[in-house]
Amino acid sequence: MSMNSVPSGERVHIGIYGKRNAGKSTVMNALTNQNIAIVSDIKGTTTDPVIKSMEMLPIGPVVIIDTPGIDDEGELGELRVKKVIRCLIRQILQ
Ligand SMILES: Nc1nc2c(ncn2[C@@H]2O[C@H](COP(=O)(O)OP(=O)(O)OP(=O)(O)O)[C@@H](O)[C@H]2O)c(=O)[nH]1
Ligand SMILES: [Mg+2]
């Protein structure tokens, strides 16, 4: 089986959680060595989870998930926070 066909459930999931502007997307880009998540100094830049499957030695196949800030606010912000919490619970239960 090639590395790309490893099912998500068999991969180690690495989630990046925290407040807005904490540097989560910067960590995502550093871990993947790619410019995959938008980084800016404006709070709330990441509005949806950014997911990347890859091989990370020595762990093996992983899924890395960058998430919106857990302190987002307003009508849309609260929807984002709910999404982050769902993502976190799914990861814990996995
Ligand atoms: N000084 C310093 N700045 C950093 C560091 N990591 C990230 N930054 C800066 O902090 C700002 C926010 O970085 P992001 O990676 O976009 O932060 P985020 O947590 O993804 O932000 P949201 O998407 O809004 O939740 C950017 O201007 C980054 O360049 C760090 O280690 N040191
Ligand atoms: Mg971000």
Short mmCIF file of N, CA and C and ligand atoms in Angstrom, two decimals:
data_model
loop_
_atom_site.label_atom_id
_atom_site.label_comp_id
_atom_site.label_asym_id
_atom_site.label_seq_id
_atom_site.Cartn_x
_atom_site.Cartn_y
_atom_site.Cartn_z
N MET A 1 0.85 -1.20 0.00
CA MET A 1 0.00 0.00 0.00
C MET A 1 0.89 1.25 0.00
N SER A 2 0.62 2.17 -0.91
CA SER A 2 1.46 3.38 -0.95
C SER A 2 1.09 4.30 0.20
N MET A 3 2.00 5.17 0.56
CA MET A 3 1.80 6.06 1.71
C MET A 3 0.53 6.91 1.55
N ASN A 4 0.22 7.30 0.29
CA ASN A 4 -0.93 8.18 0.06
C ASN A 4 -2.25 7.48 0.27
N SER A 5 -2.25 6.13 0.21
CA SER A 5 -3.52 5.42 0.33
C SER A 5 -3.80 4.95 1.76
N VAL A 6 -2.96 5.35 2.72
CA VAL A 6 -3.23 4.99 4.13
C VAL A 6 -4.49 5.72 4.57
N PRO A 7 -5.51 4.99 5.08
CA PRO A 7 -6.76 5.66 5.48
C PRO A 7 -6.52 6.62 6.65
N SER A 8 -7.35 7.65 6.70
CA SER A 8 -7.20 8.69 7.72
C SER A 8 -7.21 8.11 9.13
N GLY A 9 -8.08 7.08 9.35
CA GLY A 9 -8.21 6.50 10.68
C GLY A 9 -6.95 5.79 11.16
N GLU A 10 -6.08 5.44 10.24
CA GLU A 10 -4.84 4.73 10.62
C GLU A 10 -3.66 5.69 10.74
N ARG A 11 -3.91 6.97 10.54
CA ARG A 11 -2.83 7.96 10.65
C ARG A 11 -2.82 8.59 12.04
N VAL A 12 -1.65 8.99 12.50
CA VAL A 12 -1.56 9.80 13.72
C VAL A 12 -2.09 11.19 13.37
N HIS A 13 -3.04 11.69 14.19
CA HIS A 13 -3.62 13.01 13.94
C HIS A 13 -2.95 14.05 14.82
N ILE A 14 -2.42 15.08 14.20
CA ILE A 14 -1.76 16.16 14.93
C ILE A 14 -2.60 17.42 14.74
N GLY A 15 -3.26 17.86 15.81
CA GLY A 15 -4.12 19.05 15.74
C GLY A 15 -3.41 20.24 16.35
N ILE A 16 -3.60 21.39 15.73
CA ILE A 16 -2.99 22.62 16.24
C ILE A 16 -4.13 23.54 16.70
N TYR A 17 -4.21 23.75 18.01
CA TYR A 17 -5.32 24.51 18.59
C TYR A 17 -4.79 25.67 19.41
N GLY A 18 -5.55 26.72 19.50
CA GLY A 18 -5.14 27.85 20.33
C GLY A 18 -5.91 29.10 19.95
N LYS A 19 -5.56 30.20 20.60
CA LYS A 19 -6.24 31.47 20.34
C LYS A 19 -5.85 32.02 18.97
N ARG A 20 -6.62 33.00 18.49
CA ARG A 20 -6.28 33.66 17.22
C ARG A 20 -4.92 34.33 17.34
N ASN A 21 -4.21 34.31 16.27
CA ASN A 21 -2.91 35.00 16.17
C ASN A 21 -1.81 34.36 17.04
N ALA A 22 -2.06 33.16 17.52
CA ALA A 22 -1.07 32.52 18.39
C ALA A 22 0.11 31.96 17.59
N GLY A 23 -0.08 31.81 16.27
CA GLY A 23 0.99 31.25 15.44
C GLY A 23 0.70 29.83 14.99
N LYS A 24 -0.57 29.43 15.06
CA LYS A 24 -0.94 28.05 14.69
C LYS A 24 -0.62 27.74 13.22
N SER A 25 -1.01 28.65 12.34
CA SER A 25 -0.77 28.38 10.91
C SER A 25 0.72 28.41 10.60
N THR A 26 1.46 29.21 11.34
CA THR A 26 2.91 29.24 11.17
C THR A 26 3.50 27.87 11.53
N VAL A 27 2.97 27.26 12.60
CA VAL A 27 3.42 25.92 13.01
C VAL A 27 3.04 24.89 11.93
N MET A 28 1.81 25.03 11.40
CA MET A 28 1.35 24.13 10.32
C MET A 28 2.33 24.18 9.16
N ASN A 29 2.69 25.38 8.75
CA ASN A 29 3.60 25.53 7.60
C ASN A 29 4.98 24.98 7.92
N ALA A 30 5.41 25.16 9.16
CA ALA A 30 6.74 24.67 9.55
C ALA A 30 6.74 23.13 9.57
N LEU A 31 5.66 22.53 10.10
CA LEU A 31 5.59 21.06 10.19
C LEU A 31 5.53 20.41 8.80
N THR A 32 4.80 21.06 7.88
CA THR A 32 4.64 20.48 6.54
C THR A 32 5.75 20.94 5.60
N ASN A 33 6.49 21.94 6.04
CA ASN A 33 7.53 22.55 5.19
C ASN A 33 6.91 23.05 3.88
N GLN A 34 5.66 23.53 3.99
CA GLN A 34 4.94 24.07 2.83
C GLN A 34 4.18 25.32 3.25
N ASN A 35 3.88 26.14 2.25
CA ASN A 35 3.11 27.35 2.52
C ASN A 35 1.63 27.01 2.35
N ILE A 36 1.14 26.13 3.23
CA ILE A 36 -0.19 25.55 3.01
C ILE A 36 -1.30 26.35 3.69
N ALA A 37 -0.97 27.02 4.79
CA ALA A 37 -1.96 27.81 5.53
C ALA A 37 -1.59 29.29 5.44
N ILE A 38 -2.60 30.13 5.28
CA ILE A 38 -2.33 31.57 5.19
C ILE A 38 -1.94 32.10 6.58
N VAL A 39 -0.84 32.85 6.61
CA VAL A 39 -0.36 33.46 7.85
C VAL A 39 -0.49 34.96 7.72
N SER A 40 -1.05 35.62 8.74
CA SER A 40 -1.05 37.08 8.74
C SER A 40 -1.17 37.54 10.19
N ASP A 41 -0.94 38.84 10.41
CA ASP A 41 -1.05 39.35 11.78
C ASP A 41 -2.47 39.82 12.09
N ILE A 42 -3.42 39.49 11.20
CA ILE A 42 -4.82 39.84 11.45
C ILE A 42 -5.50 38.66 12.15
N LYS A 43 -6.07 38.92 13.31
CA LYS A 43 -6.75 37.86 14.07
C LYS A 43 -7.86 37.22 13.25
N GLY A 44 -7.97 35.92 13.26
CA GLY A 44 -9.06 35.24 12.56
C GLY A 44 -8.76 34.97 11.10
N THR A 45 -7.51 34.92 10.74
CA THR A 45 -7.13 34.65 9.34
C THR A 45 -7.60 33.27 8.90
N THR A 46 -7.42 32.27 9.74
CA THR A 46 -7.87 30.91 9.40
C THR A 46 -9.35 30.78 9.78
N THR A 47 -10.20 30.54 8.78
CA THR A 47 -11.64 30.50 9.06
C THR A 47 -12.21 29.09 9.00
N ASP A 48 -11.44 28.15 8.47
CA ASP A 48 -11.86 26.75 8.42
C ASP A 48 -10.62 25.89 8.67
N PRO A 49 -10.82 24.68 9.20
CA PRO A 49 -9.66 23.81 9.40
C PRO A 49 -8.91 23.58 8.08
N VAL A 50 -7.59 23.54 8.18
CA VAL A 50 -6.73 23.23 7.02
C VAL A 50 -6.10 21.87 7.33
N ILE A 51 -6.32 20.91 6.44
CA ILE A 51 -5.93 19.52 6.72
C ILE A 51 -4.89 19.05 5.69
N LYS A 52 -3.85 18.42 6.17
CA LYS A 52 -2.81 17.92 5.26
C LYS A 52 -2.37 16.51 5.69
N SER A 53 -2.49 15.56 4.78
CA SER A 53 -1.98 14.21 5.03
C SER A 53 -0.57 14.13 4.48
N MET A 54 0.33 13.57 5.24
CA MET A 54 1.71 13.45 4.77
C MET A 54 2.45 12.38 5.57
N GLU A 55 3.66 12.11 5.16
CA GLU A 55 4.50 11.20 5.93
C GLU A 55 5.46 12.03 6.76
N MET A 56 5.51 11.74 8.05
CA MET A 56 6.41 12.49 8.93
C MET A 56 7.28 11.48 9.66
N LEU A 57 8.53 11.45 9.28
CA LEU A 57 9.45 10.50 9.92
C LEU A 57 9.90 11.04 11.27
N PRO A 58 10.04 10.19 12.31
CA PRO A 58 9.91 8.74 12.27
C PRO A 58 8.51 8.24 12.57
N ILE A 59 7.51 9.14 12.66
CA ILE A 59 6.16 8.69 13.04
C ILE A 59 5.53 7.83 11.96
N GLY A 60 5.64 8.28 10.70
CA GLY A 60 4.99 7.60 9.58
C GLY A 60 3.87 8.46 9.04
N PRO A 61 2.76 7.84 8.56
CA PRO A 61 1.68 8.63 7.98
C PRO A 61 0.94 9.43 9.05
N VAL A 62 0.75 10.72 8.81
CA VAL A 62 0.06 11.58 9.77
C VAL A 62 -0.97 12.45 9.03
N VAL A 63 -1.89 13.00 9.80
CA VAL A 63 -2.77 14.07 9.32
C VAL A 63 -2.51 15.26 10.23
N ILE A 64 -2.19 16.39 9.63
CA ILE A 64 -1.97 17.61 10.42
C ILE A 64 -3.14 18.55 10.18
N ILE A 65 -3.69 19.09 11.26
CA ILE A 65 -4.89 19.94 11.15
C ILE A 65 -4.63 21.28 11.82
N ASP A 66 -4.68 22.33 11.02
CA ASP A 66 -4.62 23.70 11.54
C ASP A 66 -6.07 24.17 11.73
N THR A 67 -6.34 24.89 12.79
CA THR A 67 -7.73 25.24 13.09
C THR A 67 -7.88 26.75 13.34
N PRO A 68 -9.11 27.26 13.20
CA PRO A 68 -9.36 28.66 13.55
C PRO A 68 -9.17 28.87 15.06
N GLY A 69 -9.01 30.11 15.46
CA GLY A 69 -8.79 30.44 16.88
C GLY A 69 -9.98 30.06 17.74
N ILE A 70 -9.69 29.48 18.90
CA ILE A 70 -10.73 29.02 19.82
C ILE A 70 -11.39 30.21 20.55
N ASP A 71 -10.82 31.41 20.38
CA ASP A 71 -11.37 32.60 21.04
C ASP A 71 -12.10 33.50 20.04
N ASP A 72 -12.47 32.97 18.86
CA ASP A 72 -13.13 33.80 17.86
C ASP A 72 -14.48 34.26 18.40
N GLU A 73 -14.96 35.40 17.90
CA GLU A 73 -16.19 35.95 18.45
C GLU A 73 -17.11 36.48 17.35
N GLY A 74 -18.30 36.89 17.76
CA GLY A 74 -19.30 37.34 16.79
C GLY A 74 -20.07 36.15 16.25
N GLU A 75 -21.03 36.45 15.37
CA GLU A 75 -21.91 35.39 14.87
C GLU A 75 -21.11 34.31 14.11
N LEU A 76 -20.26 34.75 13.20
CA LEU A 76 -19.46 33.80 12.42
C LEU A 76 -18.39 33.15 13.29
N GLY A 77 -17.81 33.95 14.17
CA GLY A 77 -16.75 33.46 15.04
C GLY A 77 -17.24 32.31 15.91
N GLU A 78 -18.46 32.45 16.42
CA GLU A 78 -19.00 31.38 17.27
C GLU A 78 -19.20 30.09 16.47
N LEU A 79 -19.57 30.23 15.21
CA LEU A 79 -19.70 29.03 14.36
C LEU A 79 -18.33 28.37 14.18
N ARG A 80 -17.30 29.21 14.03
CA ARG A 80 -15.94 28.66 13.86
C ARG A 80 -15.50 27.94 15.12
N VAL A 81 -15.79 28.54 16.28
CA VAL A 81 -15.40 27.92 17.55
C VAL A 81 -16.08 26.56 17.69
N LYS A 82 -17.37 26.51 17.34
CA LYS A 82 -18.09 25.21 17.42
C LYS A 82 -17.41 24.19 16.53
N LYS A 83 -16.98 24.64 15.35
CA LYS A 83 -16.32 23.72 14.41
C LYS A 83 -15.00 23.21 15.00
N VAL A 84 -14.27 24.11 15.65
CA VAL A 84 -12.99 23.71 16.25
C VAL A 84 -13.25 22.70 17.37
N ILE A 85 -14.27 22.94 18.19
CA ILE A 85 -14.57 22.04 19.30
C ILE A 85 -14.98 20.67 18.76
N ARG A 86 -15.77 20.66 17.70
CA ARG A 86 -16.16 19.38 17.08
C ARG A 86 -14.93 18.64 16.57
N CYS A 87 -14.02 19.39 15.97
CA CYS A 87 -12.78 18.82 15.43
C CYS A 87 -11.95 18.21 16.57
N LEU A 88 -11.88 18.93 17.68
CA LEU A 88 -11.11 18.47 18.84
C LEU A 88 -11.72 17.21 19.44
N ILE A 89 -13.04 17.21 19.59
CA ILE A 89 -13.73 16.04 20.17
C ILE A 89 -13.53 14.83 19.26
N ARG A 90 -13.68 15.04 17.95
CA ARG A 90 -13.49 13.94 17.00
C ARG A 90 -12.07 13.38 17.14
N GLN A 91 -11.12 14.27 17.34
CA GLN A 91 -9.72 13.84 17.44
C GLN A 91 -9.48 13.06 18.73
N ILE A 92 -10.12 13.53 19.82
CA ILE A 92 -9.94 12.86 21.11
C ILE A 92 -10.57 11.45 21.06
N LEU A 93 -11.72 11.35 20.41
CA LEU A 93 -12.46 10.08 20.38
C LEU A 93 -11.87 9.08 19.38
N GLN A 94 -11.00 9.58 18.51
CA GLN A 94 -10.48 8.73 17.44
C GLN A 94 -9.69 7.54 17.96
N1 LIG B 1 7.41 37.04 16.86
C1 LIG B 1 6.84 35.93 16.40
N2 LIG B 1 5.80 36.06 15.59
C2 LIG B 1 5.22 34.93 15.15
C3 LIG B 1 5.66 33.65 15.52
N3 LIG B 1 4.87 32.72 14.92
C4 LIG B 1 3.98 33.42 14.20
N4 LIG B 1 4.20 34.75 14.32
C5 LIG B 1 3.43 35.83 13.71
O1 LIG B 1 2.18 35.91 14.38
C6 LIG B 1 1.15 36.31 13.44
C7 LIG B 1 0.03 35.30 13.46
O2 LIG B 1 0.51 34.07 12.94
P1 LIG B 1 -0.48 32.95 12.37
O3 LIG B 1 0.37 31.74 12.17
O4 LIG B 1 -1.26 33.47 11.23
O5 LIG B 1 -1.42 32.76 13.64
P2 LIG B 1 -2.73 31.86 13.80
O6 LIG B 1 -2.73 31.31 15.19
O7 LIG B 1 -2.83 30.89 12.69
O8 LIG B 1 -3.86 32.95 13.67
P3 LIG B 1 -5.42 32.75 13.29
O9 LIG B 1 -5.49 32.08 11.95
O10 LIG B 1 -5.96 34.14 13.27
O11 LIG B 1 -6.05 31.93 14.38
C8 LIG B 1 1.84 36.43 12.07
O12 LIG B 1 2.14 37.79 11.84
C9 LIG B 1 3.09 35.59 12.24
O13 LIG B 1 4.14 36.03 11.39
C10 LIG B 1 6.79 33.55 16.39
O14 LIG B 1 7.24 32.47 16.77
N5 LIG B 1 7.32 34.73 16.80
MG MG B 2 -4.26 30.59 11.25
#
